[in-house]
Amino acid sequence: SQKIEQNSEALNIQEGKTATLTCNYTNYSPAYLQWYRQDPGRGPVFLLLIRENEKEKRKERLKVTFDTTLKQSLFHITASQPADSATYLCAQDTGRRALTFGSGTRLQVQP
Amino acid sequence: GAGVSQTPSNKVTEKGKYVELRCDPISGHTALYWYRQSLGQGPEFLIYFQGTGAADDSGLPNDRFFAVRPEGSVSTLKIQRTERGDSAVYLCASSPDREVGANVLTFGAGSRLTVL
């Protein structure tokens, strides 16, 4: 069955550094991945979408890369700020419309 | 509306009771989704509506769970004979149902259900 794997351990980094989060997705083609941010007590909020034929996508300080050989997506936040502290969810769209989510990685940016 | 609205935000009930959770999607969004999220986990798919019909209900855990969307807008998730294991945050999302690979979901804040 479909399974999206994210590092369940929290990631702690210092303000100003680059945070890198990993998502391993299932062997479904074509692959489409989405990244969401979730704050405590809130629903997930869409950040970025990347398609299989795209190697990289950027939005302000955010960057997502796609490695179809490794079946892996990396999510980067450059010049991180304490306000970036949240849980980041990776989700895969396999064409059934409903997204399959990973368990998320909690990011804590220390001032 | 401006966003996806879910009510109630919190619901505490006793084991065996019946519960209804309501979702009001973004106006014009044809697709509506229900997810369930337990602490420390990602959202788990329950059911997806396209218009008034349930296009995919494969995530409903058992027949105690049922959802409707009679007019293609507001949806209600119904849980019969609640069990303690049903305790979770129930998230609703809607989307304009773009083509595959462009289907971005907008979530509500969720309804936190606690079964005592």
mmCIF file of C-alpha atoms in Angstrom:
data_model
loop_
_atom_site.group_PDB
_atom_site.id
_atom_site.type_symbol
_atom_site.label_atom_id
_atom_site.label_comp_id
_atom_site.label_asym_id
_atom_site.label_seq_id
_atom_site.Cartn_x
_atom_site.Cartn_y
_atom_site.Cartn_z
ATOM 1 C CA SER A 1 0.000 0.000 0.000
ATOM 2 C CA GLN A 2 0.974 3.616 -0.352
ATOM 3 C CA LYS A 3 3.361 4.870 2.275
ATOM 4 C CA ILE A 4 5.073 8.219 2.646
ATOM 5 C CA GLU A 5 7.994 8.269 5.048
ATOM 6 C CA GLN A 6 9.295 11.322 6.841
ATOM 7 C CA ASN A 7 11.824 11.523 9.622
ATOM 8 C CA SER A 8 9.709 11.362 12.760
ATOM 9 C CA GLU A 9 12.434 12.851 14.947
ATOM 10 C CA ALA A 10 12.208 16.573 15.519
ATOM 11 C CA LEU A 11 14.756 18.749 13.769
ATOM 12 C CA ASN A 12 16.372 21.465 15.894
ATOM 13 C CA ILE A 13 18.452 24.128 14.174
ATOM 14 C CA GLN A 14 19.834 27.561 14.894
ATOM 15 C CA GLU A 15 18.255 30.676 13.436
ATOM 16 C CA GLY A 16 19.816 31.650 10.129
ATOM 17 C CA LYS A 17 20.783 28.101 9.180
ATOM 18 C CA THR A 18 19.216 26.022 6.408
ATOM 19 C CA ALA A 19 16.708 23.376 7.472
ATOM 20 C CA THR A 20 16.480 20.268 5.284
ATOM 21 C CA LEU A 21 13.607 17.813 5.632
ATOM 22 C CA THR A 22 13.345 14.467 3.833
ATOM 23 C CA CYS A 23 10.376 12.695 2.291
ATOM 24 C CA ASN A 24 10.551 9.203 0.813
ATOM 25 C CA TYR A 25 7.592 8.427 -1.403
ATOM 26 C CA THR A 26 6.104 5.343 -3.013
ATOM 27 C CA ASN A 27 6.928 3.868 -6.372
ATOM 28 C CA TYR A 28 4.027 5.399 -8.259
ATOM 29 C CA SER A 29 4.454 7.165 -11.562
ATOM 30 C CA PRO A 30 3.921 9.891 -12.455
ATOM 31 C CA ALA A 31 4.722 11.191 -8.989
ATOM 32 C CA TYR A 32 3.412 14.468 -7.639
ATOM 33 C CA LEU A 33 4.422 15.669 -4.200
ATOM 34 C CA GLN A 34 3.085 18.476 -2.078
ATOM 35 C CA TRP A 35 4.470 20.041 1.075
ATOM 36 C CA TYR A 36 2.272 21.506 3.804
ATOM 37 C CA ARG A 37 2.961 23.344 7.028
ATOM 38 C CA GLN A 38 0.942 22.628 10.168
ATOM 39 C CA ASP A 39 0.932 24.700 13.333
ATOM 40 C CA PRO A 40 -0.475 23.346 16.638
ATOM 41 C CA GLY A 41 -4.265 23.413 16.677
ATOM 42 C CA ARG A 42 -4.480 24.327 12.996
ATOM 43 C CA GLY A 43 -5.076 22.488 9.754
ATOM 44 C CA PRO A 44 -2.239 21.948 7.257
ATOM 45 C CA VAL A 45 -1.462 24.851 4.916
ATOM 46 C CA PHE A 46 -0.174 24.274 1.381
ATOM 47 C CA LEU A 47 3.359 25.443 0.606
ATOM 48 C CA LEU A 48 4.721 23.922 -2.578
ATOM 49 C CA LEU A 49 3.908 21.355 -5.227
ATOM 50 C CA ILE A 50 6.454 19.551 -7.387
ATOM 51 C CA ARG A 51 5.892 17.209 -10.295
ATOM 52 C CA GLU A 52 8.016 14.251 -11.344
ATOM 53 C CA ASN A 53 9.440 16.060 -14.364
ATOM 54 C CA GLU A 54 10.552 19.009 -12.246
ATOM 55 C CA LYS A 55 13.884 18.760 -10.478
ATOM 56 C CA GLU A 56 13.419 21.796 -8.276
ATOM 57 C CA LYS A 57 10.774 24.319 -7.227
ATOM 58 C CA ARG A 58 11.325 27.543 -5.267
ATOM 59 C CA LYS A 59 9.151 29.971 -3.358
ATOM 60 C CA GLU A 60 10.845 32.748 -1.423
ATOM 61 C CA ARG A 61 13.049 31.006 1.190
ATOM 62 C CA LEU A 62 11.605 27.585 0.397
ATOM 63 C CA LYS A 63 13.036 25.069 -2.052
ATOM 64 C CA VAL A 64 11.871 21.561 -2.927
ATOM 65 C CA THR A 65 13.895 19.060 -4.914
ATOM 66 C CA PHE A 66 12.866 15.769 -6.445
ATOM 67 C CA ASP A 67 15.089 12.717 -6.928
ATOM 68 C CA THR A 68 13.121 10.105 -8.863
ATOM 69 C CA THR A 69 15.965 7.573 -8.663
ATOM 70 C CA LEU A 70 15.997 7.632 -4.866
ATOM 71 C CA LYS A 71 12.205 8.208 -4.706
ATOM 72 C CA GLN A 72 12.984 11.111 -2.414
ATOM 73 C CA SER A 73 12.063 14.781 -2.046
ATOM 74 C CA LEU A 74 14.045 17.273 0.009
ATOM 75 C CA PHE A 75 12.452 20.391 1.471
ATOM 76 C CA HIS A 76 14.783 23.266 2.352
ATOM 77 C CA ILE A 77 14.153 26.437 4.342
ATOM 78 C CA THR A 78 17.033 28.865 3.960
ATOM 79 C CA ALA A 79 17.852 31.614 6.489
ATOM 80 C CA SER A 80 15.489 29.936 8.939
ATOM 81 C CA GLN A 81 13.600 31.989 11.518
ATOM 82 C CA PRO A 82 11.893 31.025 14.807
ATOM 83 C CA ALA A 83 8.576 31.699 13.020
ATOM 84 C CA ASP A 84 9.376 28.749 10.729
ATOM 85 C CA SER A 85 8.960 26.398 13.694
ATOM 86 C CA ALA A 86 6.116 24.034 12.826
ATOM 87 C CA THR A 87 5.421 20.523 11.573
ATOM 88 C CA TYR A 88 6.027 20.008 7.864
ATOM 89 C CA LEU A 89 4.036 17.363 6.032
ATOM 90 C CA CYS A 90 4.834 15.698 2.741
ATOM 91 C CA ALA A 91 1.933 14.343 0.680
ATOM 92 C CA GLN A 92 1.690 12.330 -2.500
ATOM 93 C CA ASP A 93 -0.994 12.590 -5.140
ATOM 94 C CA THR A 94 -1.317 9.268 -6.992
ATOM 95 C CA GLY A 95 -4.248 10.291 -9.110
ATOM 96 C CA ARG A 96 -7.001 9.155 -6.785
ATOM 97 C CA ARG A 97 -7.492 12.824 -5.862
ATOM 98 C CA ALA A 98 -7.106 12.276 -2.134
ATOM 99 C CA LEU A 99 -3.565 12.926 -0.943
ATOM 100 C CA THR A 100 -1.619 10.450 1.143
ATOM 101 C CA PHE A 101 0.316 12.197 3.906
ATOM 102 C CA GLY A 102 3.465 11.330 5.778
ATOM 103 C CA SER A 103 3.598 11.604 9.559
ATOM 104 C CA GLY A 104 5.384 14.957 9.365
ATOM 105 C CA THR A 105 8.637 16.317 10.739
ATOM 106 C CA ARG A 106 8.602 18.884 13.532
ATOM 107 C CA LEU A 107 11.045 21.729 13.002
ATOM 108 C CA GLN A 108 12.232 23.888 15.887
ATOM 109 C CA VAL A 109 14.297 26.963 15.034
ATOM 110 C CA GLN A 110 16.198 28.323 18.023
ATOM 111 C CA PRO A 111 16.801 32.089 18.240
ATOM 112 C CA GLY B 1 -16.820 31.498 2.519
ATOM 113 C CA ALA B 2 -13.272 32.736 2.832
ATOM 114 C CA GLY B 3 -11.979 29.483 4.213
ATOM 115 C CA VAL B 4 -13.040 25.990 5.242
ATOM 116 C CA SER B 5 -15.143 26.149 8.372
ATOM 117 C CA GLN B 6 -15.571 23.205 10.762
ATOM 118 C CA THR B 7 -17.891 22.895 13.724
ATOM 119 C CA PRO B 8 -17.700 22.115 16.531
ATOM 120 C CA SER B 9 -14.056 22.903 17.185
ATOM 121 C CA ASN B 10 -14.162 20.627 20.217
ATOM 122 C CA LYS B 11 -16.496 17.792 21.071
ATOM 123 C CA VAL B 12 -16.378 15.644 24.190
ATOM 124 C CA THR B 13 -18.707 12.664 24.257
ATOM 125 C CA GLU B 14 -19.199 9.407 26.070
ATOM 126 C CA LYS B 15 -18.460 5.996 24.666
ATOM 127 C CA GLY B 16 -21.414 4.669 22.706
ATOM 128 C CA LYS B 17 -22.868 8.066 21.788
ATOM 129 C CA TYR B 18 -23.585 9.417 18.309
ATOM 130 C CA VAL B 19 -21.592 12.368 16.965
ATOM 131 C CA GLU B 20 -21.937 14.673 13.966
ATOM 132 C CA LEU B 21 -19.149 16.894 12.681
ATOM 133 C CA ARG B 22 -19.870 19.595 10.118
ATOM 134 C CA CYS B 23 -17.741 21.040 7.337
ATOM 135 C CA ASP B 24 -18.488 24.143 5.261
ATOM 136 C CA PRO B 25 -16.055 24.218 2.310
ATOM 137 C CA ILE B 26 -14.815 27.135 0.256
ATOM 138 C CA SER B 27 -17.578 28.345 -2.017
ATOM 139 C CA GLY B 28 -17.269 26.844 -5.480
ATOM 140 C CA HIS B 29 -14.966 24.005 -4.468
ATOM 141 C CA THR B 30 -16.439 20.817 -5.912
ATOM 142 C CA ALA B 31 -14.183 18.383 -4.085
ATOM 143 C CA LEU B 32 -14.413 17.813 -0.334
ATOM 144 C CA TYR B 33 -12.282 15.528 1.821
ATOM 145 C CA TRP B 34 -12.395 14.200 5.364
ATOM 146 C CA TYR B 35 -9.208 13.196 7.142
ATOM 147 C CA ARG B 36 -8.487 12.011 10.675
ATOM 148 C CA GLN B 37 -5.329 12.968 12.533
ATOM 149 C CA SER B 38 -4.055 11.369 15.716
ATOM 150 C CA LEU B 39 -1.388 12.953 17.880
ATOM 151 C CA GLY B 40 2.029 12.845 16.250
ATOM 152 C CA GLN B 41 0.666 11.417 13.008
ATOM 153 C CA GLY B 42 -0.128 12.847 9.615
ATOM 154 C CA PRO B 43 -3.689 13.204 8.329
ATOM 155 C CA GLU B 44 -5.257 9.851 7.431
ATOM 156 C CA PHE B 45 -7.705 9.835 4.514
ATOM 157 C CA LEU B 46 -11.320 8.891 5.273
ATOM 158 C CA ILE B 47 -13.563 9.907 2.374
ATOM 159 C CA TYR B 48 -13.652 12.143 -0.702
ATOM 160 C CA PHE B 49 -16.705 13.748 -2.325
ATOM 161 C CA GLN B 50 -16.969 15.019 -5.863
ATOM 162 C CA GLY B 51 -20.123 17.106 -5.808
ATOM 163 C CA THR B 52 -22.834 15.251 -3.908
ATOM 164 C CA GLY B 53 -21.456 11.746 -4.350
ATOM 165 C CA ALA B 54 -18.784 9.917 -2.393
ATOM 166 C CA ALA B 55 -16.156 9.249 -5.059
ATOM 167 C CA ASP B 56 -13.860 7.353 -2.691
ATOM 168 C CA ASP B 57 -14.840 6.108 0.773
ATOM 169 C CA SER B 58 -12.079 3.534 1.060
ATOM 170 C CA GLY B 59 -10.592 5.212 4.138
ATOM 171 C CA LEU B 60 -13.642 4.871 6.371
ATOM 172 C CA PRO B 61 -12.502 2.461 9.115
ATOM 173 C CA ASN B 62 -15.809 0.640 9.574
ATOM 174 C CA ASP B 63 -19.556 0.998 9.144
ATOM 175 C CA ARG B 64 -19.893 3.196 12.227
ATOM 176 C CA PHE B 65 -18.534 6.035 10.108
ATOM 177 C CA PHE B 66 -20.680 7.702 7.474
ATOM 178 C CA ALA B 67 -20.543 11.021 5.639
ATOM 179 C CA VAL B 68 -22.989 12.956 3.492
ATOM 180 C CA ARG B 69 -22.912 15.999 1.262
ATOM 181 C CA PRO B 70 -26.541 16.279 0.095
ATOM 182 C CA GLU B 71 -26.348 19.559 -1.830
ATOM 183 C CA GLY B 72 -22.746 19.448 -2.937
ATOM 184 C CA SER B 73 -21.597 22.026 -0.414
ATOM 185 C CA VAL B 74 -21.768 21.416 3.351
ATOM 186 C CA SER B 75 -20.769 17.950 4.522
ATOM 187 C CA THR B 76 -21.460 16.073 7.749
ATOM 188 C CA LEU B 77 -19.339 13.263 9.129
ATOM 189 C CA LYS B 78 -21.391 10.964 11.334
ATOM 190 C CA ILE B 79 -19.961 8.529 13.855
ATOM 191 C CA GLN B 80 -22.245 6.005 15.545
ATOM 192 C CA ARG B 81 -21.555 4.145 18.798
ATOM 193 C CA THR B 82 -18.367 6.085 19.403
ATOM 194 C CA GLU B 83 -15.357 4.286 20.864
ATOM 195 C CA ARG B 84 -12.369 5.677 22.741
ATOM 196 C CA GLY B 85 -10.194 4.873 19.718
ATOM 197 C CA ASP B 86 -12.217 7.355 17.665
ATOM 198 C CA SER B 87 -10.647 10.206 19.635
ATOM 199 C CA ALA B 88 -8.696 12.338 17.155
ATOM 200 C CA VAL B 89 -8.818 15.584 15.230
ATOM 201 C CA TYR B 90 -11.119 15.316 12.229
ATOM 202 C CA LEU B 91 -9.964 17.552 9.396
ATOM 203 C CA CYS B 92 -12.011 18.661 6.444
ATOM 204 C CA ALA B 93 -10.474 20.008 3.233
ATOM 205 C CA SER B 94 -11.808 21.265 -0.070
ATOM 206 C CA SER B 95 -10.319 21.871 -3.493
ATOM 207 C CA PRO B 96 -11.439 23.126 -6.904
ATOM 208 C CA ASP B 97 -10.554 19.662 -8.196
ATOM 209 C CA ARG B 98 -7.926 20.473 -10.740
ATOM 210 C CA GLU B 99 -6.242 17.833 -12.881
ATOM 211 C CA VAL B 100 -4.067 15.193 -11.279
ATOM 212 C CA GLY B 101 -0.886 16.678 -9.922
ATOM 213 C CA ALA B 102 -2.366 20.118 -9.336
ATOM 214 C CA ASN B 103 -4.954 19.237 -6.701
ATOM 215 C CA VAL B 104 -4.133 21.516 -3.758
ATOM 216 C CA LEU B 105 -6.186 21.102 -0.601
ATOM 217 C CA THR B 106 -7.350 23.881 1.704
ATOM 218 C CA PHE B 107 -7.943 22.568 5.216
ATOM 219 C CA GLY B 108 -10.160 23.707 8.030
ATOM 220 C CA ALA B 109 -8.880 23.977 11.606
ATOM 221 C CA GLY B 110 -10.392 20.620 12.485
ATOM 222 C CA SER B 111 -12.845 19.235 15.033
ATOM 223 C CA ARG B 112 -11.193 17.679 18.059
ATOM 224 C CA LEU B 113 -13.214 14.684 19.212
ATOM 225 C CA THR B 114 -12.642 13.179 22.636
ATOM 226 C CA VAL B 115 -14.491 9.993 23.565
ATOM 227 C CA LEU B 116 -14.481 9.294 27.290
#
